[in-house]
PDB file of C-alpha atoms in Angstrom:
ATOM      1  CA  MET A 819     -19.418 -10.010  30.605  1.00  0.00           C
ATOM      2  CA  ASN A 820     -20.083  -6.942  28.361  1.00  0.00           C
ATOM      3  CA  HIS A 821     -19.800  -4.395  30.630  1.00  0.00           C
ATOM      4  CA  LEU A 822     -16.664  -5.935  32.262  1.00  0.00           C
ATOM      5  CA  LYS A 823     -15.101  -5.813  28.678  1.00  0.00           C
ATOM      6  CA  THR A 824     -16.478  -2.364  28.087  1.00  0.00           C
ATOM      7  CA  ALA A 825     -15.116  -1.494  31.633  1.00  0.00           C
ATOM      8  CA  ILE A 826     -11.435  -2.746  30.536  1.00  0.00           C
ATOM      9  CA  LEU A 827     -11.873  -1.593  27.612  1.00  0.00           C
ATOM     10  CA  LEU A 828     -12.430   2.072  28.692  1.00  0.00           C
ATOM     11  CA  ALA A 829      -9.614   1.814  31.201  1.00  0.00           C
ATOM     12  CA  GLY A 830      -6.987   0.966  28.698  1.00  0.00           C
ATOM     13  CA  MET A 831      -7.744   3.626  26.409  1.00  0.00           C
ATOM     14  CA  THR A 832      -8.138   6.552  28.885  1.00  0.00           C
ATOM     15  CA  ALA A 833      -4.686   5.082  30.145  1.00  0.00           C
ATOM     16  CA  LEU A 834      -3.390   5.478  26.564  1.00  0.00           C
ATOM     17  CA  PHE A 835      -4.903   8.859  26.252  1.00  0.00           C
ATOM     18  CA  MET A 836      -2.947   9.945  29.754  1.00  0.00           C
ATOM     19  CA  ALA A 837      -0.064   8.446  28.192  1.00  0.00           C
ATOM     20  CA  VAL A 838       0.071  10.614  25.090  1.00  0.00           C
ATOM     21  CA  GLY A 839      -0.782  13.623  27.439  1.00  0.00           C
ATOM     22  CA  PHE A 840       2.411  12.581  29.330  1.00  0.00           C
ATOM     23  CA  ALA A 841       4.109  12.463  26.830  1.00  0.00           C
ATOM     24  CA  ILE A 842       3.483  15.839  25.050  1.00  0.00           C
ATOM     25  CA  GLY A 843       3.269  17.651  28.718  1.00  0.00           C
ATOM     26  CA  GLY A 844       4.411  15.808  31.162  1.00  0.00           C
ATOM     27  CA  ARG A 845       2.833  15.201  34.602  1.00  0.00           C
ATOM     28  CA  GLY A 846       0.645  18.494  33.863  1.00  0.00           C
ATOM     29  CA  GLY A 847      -0.388  16.861  30.513  1.00  0.00           C
ATOM     30  CA  MET A 848      -1.177  13.614  32.004  1.00  0.00           C
ATOM     31  CA  MET A 849      -3.485  15.054  34.578  1.00  0.00           C
ATOM     32  CA  ILE A 850      -5.276  16.981  32.112  1.00  0.00           C
ATOM     33  CA  ALA A 851      -5.332  14.072  29.708  1.00  0.00           C
ATOM     34  CA  PHE A 852      -7.279  12.632  32.707  1.00  0.00           C
ATOM     35  CA  VAL A 853      -9.781  15.045  33.490  1.00  0.00           C
ATOM     36  CA  VAL A 854     -10.094  15.340  29.692  1.00  0.00           C
ATOM     37  CA  ALA A 855     -10.426  11.302  29.096  1.00  0.00           C
ATOM     38  CA  ALA A 856     -13.004  11.243  32.051  1.00  0.00           C
ATOM     39  CA  GLY A 857     -15.011  14.031  30.451  1.00  0.00           C
ATOM     40  CA  MET A 858     -15.337  12.542  27.118  1.00  0.00           C
ATOM     41  CA  ASN A 859     -16.050   9.063  28.730  1.00  0.00           C
ATOM     42  CA  LEU A 860     -18.691  10.375  30.320  1.00  0.00           C
ATOM     43  CA  PHE A 861     -19.871  12.470  26.924  1.00  0.00           C
ATOM     44  CA  SER A 862     -19.103   9.498  24.856  1.00  0.00           C
ATOM     45  CA  TYR A 863     -21.693   7.281  26.972  1.00  0.00           C
ATOM     46  CA  TRP A 864     -24.733   9.767  26.280  1.00  0.00           C
ATOM     47  CA  ASN A 865     -23.605  11.213  23.318  1.00  0.00           C
ATOM     48  CA  ALA A 866     -21.662   9.055  21.309  1.00  0.00           C
ATOM     49  CA  ASP A 867     -24.347   7.476  19.145  1.00  0.00           C
ATOM     50  CA  LYS A 868     -25.669  10.831  18.087  1.00  0.00           C
ATOM     51  CA  MET A 869     -22.381  12.205  16.935  1.00  0.00           C
ATOM     52  CA  VAL A 870     -21.791   9.787  14.879  1.00  0.00           C
ATOM     53  CA  LEU A 871     -25.108   9.671  12.894  1.00  0.00           C
ATOM     54  CA  ARG A 872     -24.843  13.386  12.563  1.00  0.00           C
ATOM     55  CA  MET A 873     -21.149  12.659  11.277  1.00  0.00           C
ATOM     56  CA  TYR A 874     -22.319  10.645   8.493  1.00  0.00           C
ATOM     57  CA  GLY A 875     -25.372  12.710   8.002  1.00  0.00           C
ATOM     58  CA  ALA A 876     -27.966  10.169   8.173  1.00  0.00           C
ATOM     59  CA  ARG A 877     -31.315  11.066   8.235  1.00  0.00           C
ATOM     60  CA  GLU A 878     -34.176   9.248  10.500  1.00  0.00           C
ATOM     61  CA  VAL A 879     -37.457   7.325   8.780  1.00  0.00           C
ATOM     62  CA  ASP A 880     -40.026   6.093   9.741  1.00  0.00           C
ATOM     63  CA  GLU A 881     -43.456   3.784   8.249  1.00  0.00           C
ATOM     64  CA  ALA A 882     -44.339   6.892   6.695  1.00  0.00           C
ATOM     65  CA  SER A 883     -40.983   7.379   4.688  1.00  0.00           C
ATOM     66  CA  ALA A 884     -39.757   4.112   3.938  1.00  0.00           C
ATOM     67  CA  PRO A 885     -42.257   1.479   4.871  1.00  0.00           C
ATOM     68  CA  GLU A 886     -40.579  -1.601   3.744  1.00  0.00           C
ATOM     69  CA  PHE A 887     -37.461  -0.945   5.777  1.00  0.00           C
ATOM     70  CA  VAL A 888     -38.587   0.138   8.974  1.00  0.00           C
ATOM     71  CA  GLY A 889     -41.224  -3.131   8.605  1.00  0.00           C
ATOM     72  CA  MET A 890     -38.594  -4.576   8.300  1.00  0.00           C
ATOM     73  CA  VAL A 891     -36.210  -3.909  11.033  1.00  0.00           C
ATOM     74  CA  ARG A 892     -39.461  -3.872  13.334  1.00  0.00           C
ATOM     75  CA  GLU A 893     -39.987  -7.673  12.631  1.00  0.00           C
ATOM     76  CA  LEU A 894     -36.570  -8.509  12.818  1.00  0.00           C
ATOM     77  CA  ALA A 895     -36.119  -7.107  16.329  1.00  0.00           C
ATOM     78  CA  ARG A 896     -39.237  -8.816  17.325  1.00  0.00           C
ATOM     79  CA  ARG A 897     -37.739 -11.651  16.365  1.00  0.00           C
ATOM     80  CA  ALA A 898     -34.812 -10.871  18.211  1.00  0.00           C
ATOM     81  CA  ASP A 899     -36.490 -10.104  20.973  1.00  0.00           C
ATOM     82  CA  LEU A 900     -35.060  -6.303  21.094  1.00  0.00           C
ATOM     83  CA  PRO A 901     -36.822  -2.946  21.418  1.00  0.00           C
ATOM     84  CA  MET A 902     -37.866  -1.237  18.065  1.00  0.00           C
ATOM     85  CA  PRO A 903     -34.298   0.815  17.645  1.00  0.00           C
ATOM     86  CA  ARG A 904     -34.307   3.930  15.684  1.00  0.00           C
ATOM     87  CA  VAL A 905     -33.931   3.498  11.899  1.00  0.00           C
ATOM     88  CA  PHE A 906     -31.647   5.930   9.780  1.00  0.00           C
ATOM     89  CA  ILE A 907     -30.768   6.553   6.473  1.00  0.00           C
ATOM     90  CA  MET A 908     -27.279   7.793   4.782  1.00  0.00           C
ATOM     91  CA  ASP A 909     -27.274   9.052   1.342  1.00  0.00           C
ATOM     92  CA  ASN A 910     -23.696   7.648   0.600  1.00  0.00           C
ATOM     93  CA  PRO A 911     -23.641   5.300  -2.481  1.00  0.00           C
ATOM     94  CA  GLN A 912     -21.246   2.732  -0.952  1.00  0.00           C
ATOM     95  CA  PRO A 913     -23.241  -0.678   0.527  1.00  0.00           C
ATOM     96  CA  ASN A 914     -22.897  -0.300   3.968  1.00  0.00           C
ATOM     97  CA  ALA A 915     -24.469  -0.203   7.560  1.00  0.00           C
ATOM     98  CA  PHE A 916     -23.965  -0.055  11.287  1.00  0.00           C
ATOM     99  CA  ALA A 917     -25.691   0.219  14.597  1.00  0.00           C
ATOM    100  CA  THR A 918     -25.148   2.366  17.588  1.00  0.00           C
ATOM    101  CA  GLY A 919     -26.480   3.177  20.955  1.00  0.00           C
ATOM    102  CA  ARG A 920     -25.563   2.575  24.922  1.00  0.00           C
ATOM    103  CA  ASN A 921     -28.285  -0.313  24.999  1.00  0.00           C
ATOM    104  CA  PRO A 922     -30.700  -1.846  23.195  1.00  0.00           C
ATOM    105  CA  GLN A 923     -33.345   0.904  24.358  1.00  0.00           C
ATOM    106  CA  ASN A 924     -31.744   3.946  23.384  1.00  0.00           C
ATOM    107  CA  ALA A 925     -30.243   2.037  20.129  1.00  0.00           C
ATOM    108  CA  ALA A 926     -30.224   3.128  16.337  1.00  0.00           C
ATOM    109  CA  VAL A 927     -29.561   1.092  13.026  1.00  0.00           C
ATOM    110  CA  ALA A 928     -28.417   2.992   9.729  1.00  0.00           C
ATOM    111  CA  ALA A 929     -28.028   1.784   6.641  1.00  0.00           C
ATOM    112  CA  THR A 930     -26.707   3.824   3.184  1.00  0.00           C
ATOM    113  CA  THR A 931     -28.428   4.420   0.145  1.00  0.00           C
ATOM    114  CA  GLY A 932     -26.098   2.423  -1.614  1.00  0.00           C
ATOM    115  CA  LEU A 933     -26.875  -0.842   0.126  1.00  0.00           C
ATOM    116  CA  LEU A 934     -30.933  -0.693  -0.304  1.00  0.00           C
ATOM    117  CA  GLU A 935     -30.610  -0.265  -3.800  1.00  0.00           C
ATOM    118  CA  SER A 936     -27.915  -3.078  -4.873  1.00  0.00           C
ATOM    119  CA  LEU A 937     -29.004  -5.853  -2.243  1.00  0.00           C
ATOM    120  CA  SER A 938     -32.296  -7.768  -2.311  1.00  0.00           C
ATOM    121  CA  PRO A 939     -34.422  -7.499  -0.115  1.00  0.00           C
ATOM    122  CA  GLU A 940     -33.419 -10.613   1.694  1.00  0.00           C
ATOM    123  CA  GLU A 941     -29.947  -9.764   1.728  1.00  0.00           C
ATOM    124  CA  VAL A 942     -30.848  -6.814   2.925  1.00  0.00           C
ATOM    125  CA  ALA A 943     -32.414  -8.307   6.213  1.00  0.00           C
ATOM    126  CA  GLY A 944     -29.341 -10.246   6.684  1.00  0.00           C
ATOM    127  CA  VAL A 945     -27.326  -6.964   7.091  1.00  0.00           C
ATOM    128  CA  MET A 946     -30.183  -5.260   9.210  1.00  0.00           C
ATOM    129  CA  ALA A 947     -30.273  -8.400  11.185  1.00  0.00           C
ATOM    130  CA  HIS A 948     -26.280  -8.670  11.601  1.00  0.00           C
ATOM    131  CA  GLU A 949     -26.827  -5.016  13.138  1.00  0.00           C
ATOM    132  CA  LEU A 950     -29.570  -6.028  15.471  1.00  0.00           C
ATOM    133  CA  ALA A 951     -26.764  -8.840  16.572  1.00  0.00           C
ATOM    134  CA  HIS A 952     -24.495  -5.996  18.147  1.00  0.00           C
ATOM    135  CA  ILE A 953     -27.104  -4.156  19.719  1.00  0.00           C
ATOM    136  CA  LYS A 954     -28.020  -7.616  21.347  1.00  0.00           C
ATOM    137  CA  HIS A 955     -24.518  -8.204  22.360  1.00  0.00           C
ATOM    138  CA  TYR A 956     -23.950  -4.185  23.448  1.00  0.00           C
ATOM    139  CA  ASP A 957     -21.099  -4.249  20.846  1.00  0.00           C
ATOM    140  CA  THR A 958     -22.367  -0.914  20.317  1.00  0.00           C
ATOM    141  CA  LEU A 959     -21.708   0.987  23.159  1.00  0.00           C
ATOM    142  CA  THR A 960     -18.559  -0.246  23.248  1.00  0.00           C
ATOM    143  CA  MET A 961     -17.592   0.157  19.387  1.00  0.00           C
ATOM    144  CA  THR A 962     -19.032   3.931  19.399  1.00  0.00           C
ATOM    145  CA  ILE A 963     -17.091   4.896  22.414  1.00  0.00           C
ATOM    146  CA  THR A 964     -14.104   3.073  21.424  1.00  0.00           C
ATOM    147  CA  ALA A 965     -14.850   5.360  17.780  1.00  0.00           C
ATOM    148  CA  THR A 966     -14.977   8.336  20.021  1.00  0.00           C
ATOM    149  CA  ILE A 967     -11.758   7.624  22.192  1.00  0.00           C
ATOM    150  CA  ALA A 968      -9.606   6.559  19.622  1.00  0.00           C
ATOM    151  CA  GLY A 969     -10.083   9.796  17.700  1.00  0.00           C
ATOM    152  CA  ALA A 970      -9.410  12.050  20.226  1.00  0.00           C
ATOM    153  CA  ILE A 971      -5.973   9.964  20.809  1.00  0.00           C
ATOM    154  CA  SER A 972      -4.842  10.398  16.957  1.00  0.00           C
ATOM    155  CA  MET A 973      -6.283  14.482  17.416  1.00  0.00           C
ATOM    156  CA  LEU A 974      -4.185  14.436  20.336  1.00  0.00           C
ATOM    157  CA  ALA A 975      -0.964  12.907  18.509  1.00  0.00           C
ATOM    158  CA  ASN A 976      -1.764  15.672  15.781  1.00  0.00           C
ATOM    159  CA  PHE A 977      -1.338  18.331  18.653  1.00  0.00           C
ATOM    160  CA  GLY A 978       1.683  16.589  20.045  1.00  0.00           C
ATOM    161  CA  MET A 979       3.320  16.953  16.413  1.00  0.00           C
ATOM    162  CA  LEU A 980       2.420  20.698  15.830  1.00  0.00           C
ATOM    163  CA  PHE A 981       3.257  21.853  19.140  1.00  0.00           C
ATOM    164  CA  GLY A 982       6.214  19.619  20.020  1.00  0.00           C
ATOM    165  CA  GLY A 983       6.986  18.056  23.457  1.00  0.00           C
ATOM    166  CA  GLY A 984       8.963  16.237  25.232  1.00  0.00           C
ATOM    167  CA  ASN A 985      11.165  19.306  26.232  1.00  0.00           C
ATOM    168  CA  ARG A 986      12.874  19.113  30.203  1.00  0.00           C
ATOM    169  CA  GLU A 987      10.663  21.425  31.469  1.00  0.00           C
ATOM    170  CA  ASN A 988       7.379  19.434  31.577  1.00  0.00           C
ATOM    171  CA  ASN A 989       9.007  16.623  33.639  1.00  0.00           C
ATOM    172  CA  ASN A 990       8.666  14.271  30.748  1.00  0.00           C
ATOM    173  CA  PRO A 991      11.650  11.772  31.013  1.00  0.00           C
ATOM    174  CA  PHE A 992      11.061  10.412  27.329  1.00  0.00           C
ATOM    175  CA  GLY A 993      13.092  13.559  25.866  1.00  0.00           C
ATOM    176  CA  PHE A 994      12.385  14.344  22.644  1.00  0.00           C
ATOM    177  CA  ILE A 995      12.785  10.894  21.212  1.00  0.00           C
ATOM    178  CA  GLY A 996      10.354   9.282  23.513  1.00  0.00           C
ATOM    179  CA  THR A 997       7.876  12.085  22.289  1.00  0.00           C
ATOM    180  CA  ILE A 998       7.829  11.537  18.586  1.00  0.00           C
ATOM    181  CA  LEU A 999       7.255   7.826  19.131  1.00  0.00           C
ATOM    182  CA  MET A1000       4.979   7.835  21.354  1.00  0.00           C
ATOM    183  CA  ILE A1001       2.863  10.296  19.014  1.00  0.00           C
ATOM    184  CA  PHE A1002       3.328   8.013  16.318  1.00  0.00           C
ATOM    185  CA  LEU A1003       2.506   4.602  18.614  1.00  0.00           C
ATOM    186  CA  ALA A1004      -0.547   5.745  20.382  1.00  0.00           C
ATOM    187  CA  PRO A1005      -2.570   6.197  17.253  1.00  0.00           C
ATOM    188  CA  LEU A1006      -1.719   2.461  16.257  1.00  0.00           C
ATOM    189  CA  ALA A1007      -2.193   0.920  19.613  1.00  0.00           C
ATOM    190  CA  ALA A1008      -5.630   2.491  19.741  1.00  0.00           C
ATOM    191  CA  MET A1009      -6.535   0.999  15.899  1.00  0.00           C
ATOM    192  CA  LEU A1010      -4.814  -2.326  17.325  1.00  0.00           C
ATOM    193  CA  VAL A1011      -7.699  -2.301  20.134  1.00  0.00           C
ATOM    194  CA  GLN A1012     -10.385  -1.637  17.362  1.00  0.00           C
ATOM    195  CA  MET A1013      -8.664  -4.533  15.450  1.00  0.00           C
ATOM    196  CA  ALA A1014      -9.243  -7.031  18.400  1.00  0.00           C
ATOM    197  CA  ILE A1015     -12.872  -6.083  19.328  1.00  0.00           C
ATOM    198  CA  SER A1016     -14.448  -5.718  16.144  1.00  0.00           C
ATOM    199  CA  ARG A1017     -12.749  -8.838  14.422  1.00  0.00           C
ATOM    200  CA  SER A1018     -14.383 -11.096  17.104  1.00  0.00           C
ATOM    201  CA  ARG A1019     -17.713  -9.732  17.412  1.00  0.00           C
ATOM    202  CA  GLU A1020     -18.262  -9.481  13.719  1.00  0.00           C
ATOM    203  CA  TYR A1021     -18.086 -13.338  14.015  1.00  0.00           C
ATOM    204  CA  GLU A1022     -20.715 -13.596  16.819  1.00  0.00           C
ATOM    205  CA  ALA A1023     -22.624 -10.517  15.088  1.00  0.00           C
ATOM    206  CA  ASP A1024     -22.574 -12.970  11.604  1.00  0.00           C
ATOM    207  CA  ARG A1025     -23.898 -15.832  13.746  1.00  0.00           C
ATOM    208  CA  GLY A1026     -26.233 -14.339  15.543  1.00  0.00           C
ATOM    209  CA  GLY A1027     -27.688 -12.148  12.960  1.00  0.00           C
ATOM    210  CA  ALA A1028     -28.454 -15.487  10.695  1.00  0.00           C
ATOM    211  CA  GLU A1029     -29.882 -16.992  14.021  1.00  0.00           C
ATOM    212  CA  ILE A1030     -32.622 -13.914  14.258  1.00  0.00           C
ATOM    213  CA  LEU A1031     -33.170 -14.040  10.215  1.00  0.00           C
ATOM    214  CA  GLY A1032     -32.477 -17.317   9.966  1.00  0.00           C
ATOM    215  CA  ARG A1033     -31.261 -17.499   6.339  1.00  0.00           C
ATOM    216  CA  PRO A1034     -27.673 -17.641   7.222  1.00  0.00           C
ATOM    217  CA  MET A1035     -26.874 -17.783   3.521  1.00  0.00           C
ATOM    218  CA  ALA A1036     -29.142 -14.542   2.961  1.00  0.00           C
ATOM    219  CA  LEU A1037     -25.874 -12.470   5.106  1.00  0.00           C
ATOM    220  CA  ALA A1038     -23.419 -14.457   3.177  1.00  0.00           C
ATOM    221  CA  SER A1039     -24.725 -13.265  -0.176  1.00  0.00           C
ATOM    222  CA  ALA A1040     -24.997  -9.838   1.583  1.00  0.00           C
ATOM    223  CA  LEU A1041     -21.454  -9.737   2.796  1.00  0.00           C
ATOM    224  CA  ALA A1042     -19.889 -11.362  -0.908  1.00  0.00           C
ATOM    225  CA  LYS A1043     -21.744  -8.517  -3.133  1.00  0.00           C
ATOM    226  CA  ILE A1044     -20.523  -5.544  -0.898  1.00  0.00           C
ATOM    227  CA  SER A1045     -17.126  -6.307  -0.092  1.00  0.00           C
ATOM    228  CA  GLY A1046     -16.177  -5.638  -3.189  1.00  0.00           C
ATOM    229  CA  ALA A1047     -17.770  -2.599  -3.989  1.00  0.00           C
ATOM    230  CA  ALA A1048     -17.366  -0.836  -0.207  1.00  0.00           C
ATOM    231  CA  HIS A1049     -13.374  -0.752  -1.631  1.00  0.00           C
ATOM    232  CA  GLN A1050     -14.327   0.950  -5.239  1.00  0.00           C
ATOM    233  CA  VAL A1051     -16.884   3.191  -4.156  1.00  0.00           C
ATOM    234  CA  PRO A1052     -15.276   5.450  -1.768  1.00  0.00           C
ATOM    235  CA  ASN A1053     -17.037   7.010   1.081  1.00  0.00           C
ATOM    236  CA  TYR A1054     -15.240  10.195   2.083  1.00  0.00           C
ATOM    237  CA  GLU A1055     -16.918  10.499   5.777  1.00  0.00           C
ATOM    238  CA  ALA A1056     -15.397   7.855   6.683  1.00  0.00           C
ATOM    239  CA  GLU A1057     -12.200   8.583   4.896  1.00  0.00           C
ATOM    240  CA  ALA A1058     -12.259  11.844   6.732  1.00  0.00           C
ATOM    241  CA  ASN A1059     -12.931   9.806  10.014  1.00  0.00           C
ATOM    242  CA  PRO A1060     -11.386   6.718  10.025  1.00  0.00           C
ATOM    243  CA  ALA A1061     -11.492   5.938  13.651  1.00  0.00           C
ATOM    244  CA  THR A1062     -15.162   4.670  13.212  1.00  0.00           C
ATOM    245  CA  ALA A1063     -14.314   2.162  10.437  1.00  0.00           C
ATOM    246  CA  HIS A1064     -15.235  -0.358  12.881  1.00  0.00           C
ATOM    247  CA  MET A1065     -18.453   0.446  13.523  1.00  0.00           C
ATOM    248  CA  PHE A1066     -19.624  -1.022   9.882  1.00  0.00           C
ATOM    249  CA  ILE A1067     -20.179  -4.084   8.618  1.00  0.00           C
ATOM    250  CA  ILE A1068     -17.691  -3.946   5.904  1.00  0.00           C
ATOM    251  CA  ASN A1069     -14.869  -2.014   6.297  1.00  0.00           C
ATOM    252  CA  PRO A1070     -15.624   1.417   4.719  1.00  0.00           C
ATOM    253  CA  LEU A1071     -11.985   2.523   3.800  1.00  0.00           C
ATOM    254  CA  SER A1072     -10.352   2.481   0.411  1.00  0.00           C
ATOM    255  CA  GLY A1073      -7.821   0.405   1.767  1.00  0.00           C
ATOM    256  CA  VAL A1074      -5.114   3.188  -0.647  1.00  0.00           C
ATOM    257  CA  ARG A1075      -2.860   3.577   2.907  1.00  0.00           C
ATOM    258  CA  MET A1076      -2.426   0.557   5.288  1.00  0.00           C
ATOM    259  CA  ASP A1077      -6.290  -0.208   6.016  1.00  0.00           C
ATOM    260  CA  ASN A1078      -5.727  -3.873   4.518  1.00  0.00           C
ATOM    261  CA  LEU A1079      -2.990  -4.542   6.535  1.00  0.00           C
ATOM    262  CA  PHE A1080      -4.427  -3.541   9.464  1.00  0.00           C
ATOM    263  CA  SER A1081      -8.068  -4.282   9.047  1.00  0.00           C
ATOM    264  CA  THR A1082     -10.739  -3.501  12.045  1.00  0.00           C
ATOM    265  CA  HIS A1083     -12.774  -6.962  10.170  1.00  0.00           C
ATOM    266  CA  PRO A1084     -12.059 -10.381   9.407  1.00  0.00           C
ATOM    267  CA  ALA A1085     -11.572 -11.525   5.781  1.00  0.00           C
ATOM    268  CA  VAL A1086     -15.032 -11.694   4.002  1.00  0.00           C
ATOM    269  CA  GLU A1087     -13.901 -15.330   2.530  1.00  0.00           C
ATOM    270  CA  ASN A1088     -13.660 -16.310   6.286  1.00  0.00           C
ATOM    271  CA  ARG A1089     -17.299 -14.739   7.249  1.00  0.00           C
ATOM    272  CA  ILE A1090     -18.583 -16.684   4.597  1.00  0.00           C
ATOM    273  CA  ALA A1091     -17.092 -19.836   5.265  1.00  0.00           C
ATOM    274  CA  ALA A1092     -18.323 -19.823   8.616  1.00  0.00           C
ATOM    275  CA  LEU A1093     -21.943 -18.738   7.862  1.00  0.00           C
ATOM    276  CA  ARG A1094     -22.663 -21.923   5.343  1.00  0.00           C
ATOM    277  CA  GLU A1095     -21.060 -23.886   8.110  1.00  0.00           C
ATOM    278  CA  LEU A1096     -23.818 -22.340  10.160  1.00  0.00           C
ATOM    279  CA  SER A1097     -26.562 -22.971   7.056  1.00  0.00           C
ATOM    280  CA  GLN A1098     -25.744 -26.599   6.809  1.00  0.00           C
ATOM    281  CA  GLN A1099     -25.846 -26.964  10.810  1.00  0.00           C
ATOM    282  CA  MET A1100     -29.235 -25.137  10.266  1.00  0.00           C
ATOM    283  CA  GLY A1101     -30.545 -27.308   7.667  1.00  0.00           C
ATOM    284  CA  GLY A1102     -29.963 -24.158   5.108  1.00  0.00           C
ATOM    285  CA  ALA A1103     -33.189 -22.815   4.995  1.00  0.00           C
ATOM    286  CA  GLY A1104     -36.504 -20.986   6.552  1.00  0.00           C
ATOM    287  CA  GLY A1105     -36.473 -18.143   8.669  1.00  0.00           C
ATOM    288  CA  TYR A1106     -37.580 -14.678   7.847  1.00  0.00           C
ATOM    289  CA  ALA A1107     -38.395 -13.842   4.139  1.00  0.00           C
ATOM    290  CA  PRO A1108     -38.782 -10.486   3.855  1.00  0.00           C
ATOM    291  CA  GLN A1109     -41.785  -9.338   0.660  1.00  0.00           C
ATOM    292  CA  ARG A1110     -40.397  -7.907  -1.990  1.00  0.00           C
ATOM    293  CA  PRO A1111     -41.909  -4.687  -3.271  1.00  0.00           C
ATOM    294  CA  ALA A1112     -44.341  -4.885  -6.195  1.00  0.00           C
ATOM    295  CA  PRO A1113     -42.568  -3.758  -9.464  1.00  0.00           C
ATOM    296  CA  ALA A1114     -44.565  -0.850 -10.190  1.00  0.00           C
ATOM    297  CA  GLN A1115     -43.851   0.605  -7.139  1.00  0.00           C
ATOM    298  CA  PRO A1116     -40.632   3.217  -7.420  1.00  0.00           C
ATOM    299  CA  ARG A1117     -37.588   1.247  -6.472  1.00  0.00           C
ATOM    300  CA  ARG A1118     -36.604   3.607  -3.849  1.00  0.00           C
ATOM    301  CA  GLY A1119     -39.787   4.481  -2.491  1.00  0.00           C
ATOM    302  CA  PRO A1120     -40.225   1.375  -0.443  1.00  0.00           C
ATOM    303  CA  TRP A1121     -37.037   1.983   1.302  1.00  0.00           C
ATOM    304  CA  GLY A1122     -37.798   5.890   1.634  1.00  0.00           C
TER     305      GLY A1122
END
């Protein structure tokens, strides 16, 4: 079912990409957009995860450089019956995290230094269990490719604004006004697709992560802590690449524009309420509890 959803998503985003090409360059522009979109889909499938990690300056860590963090992810992956993903840390003060990769065998999880420094080990485990649930559900493939194509649609729309379109010679029946409307509406449509995907899958990943960890309230506590901080501490990489916002556990954008109105994430209050209800169903306790670092150790040493 997830593969079918991914295919439908790619078809829809490709059609939108072609529509923008048609609005800018007529039939010729549409064919060029189709070829470009096909190449981007193929490239995104194999390389979008690397692009996103590079975009955020994520550095890979292992047991030697971040023993507590990597050991935690390894134990959670074992509990989720998943292959061990690659583990990355982003030097960013905003508390946040995301997962990426085309399948569980080629997946990666990334957390910011802000998240590792501001949350307890139990709360960090809740966040990483949430990201592993995304991997298990193959959400990472869909979300990563969506981010890549949505960004391309925005770039193409900006290109159309710069050079104009809709002239009679390019066989575009929309005319100048139609072209301008398409240029503005296409990025909005791409954002709406991201919203529809992310909002439903965040609830599923919350539930899946809580089941992996066995402690729903650890994730609920993490969401409560980082939701406010994520909008107070700027994430400049995310602001420069808003098409990737839906990949994070909490919307990384500041909300100074229309991010709150068109949020890619469901309300944190609703997510916490769902986790509280799940906790009651599960008995409210138990599950994996990561060990706290010894007080004598440096604060960031165990995390890397």
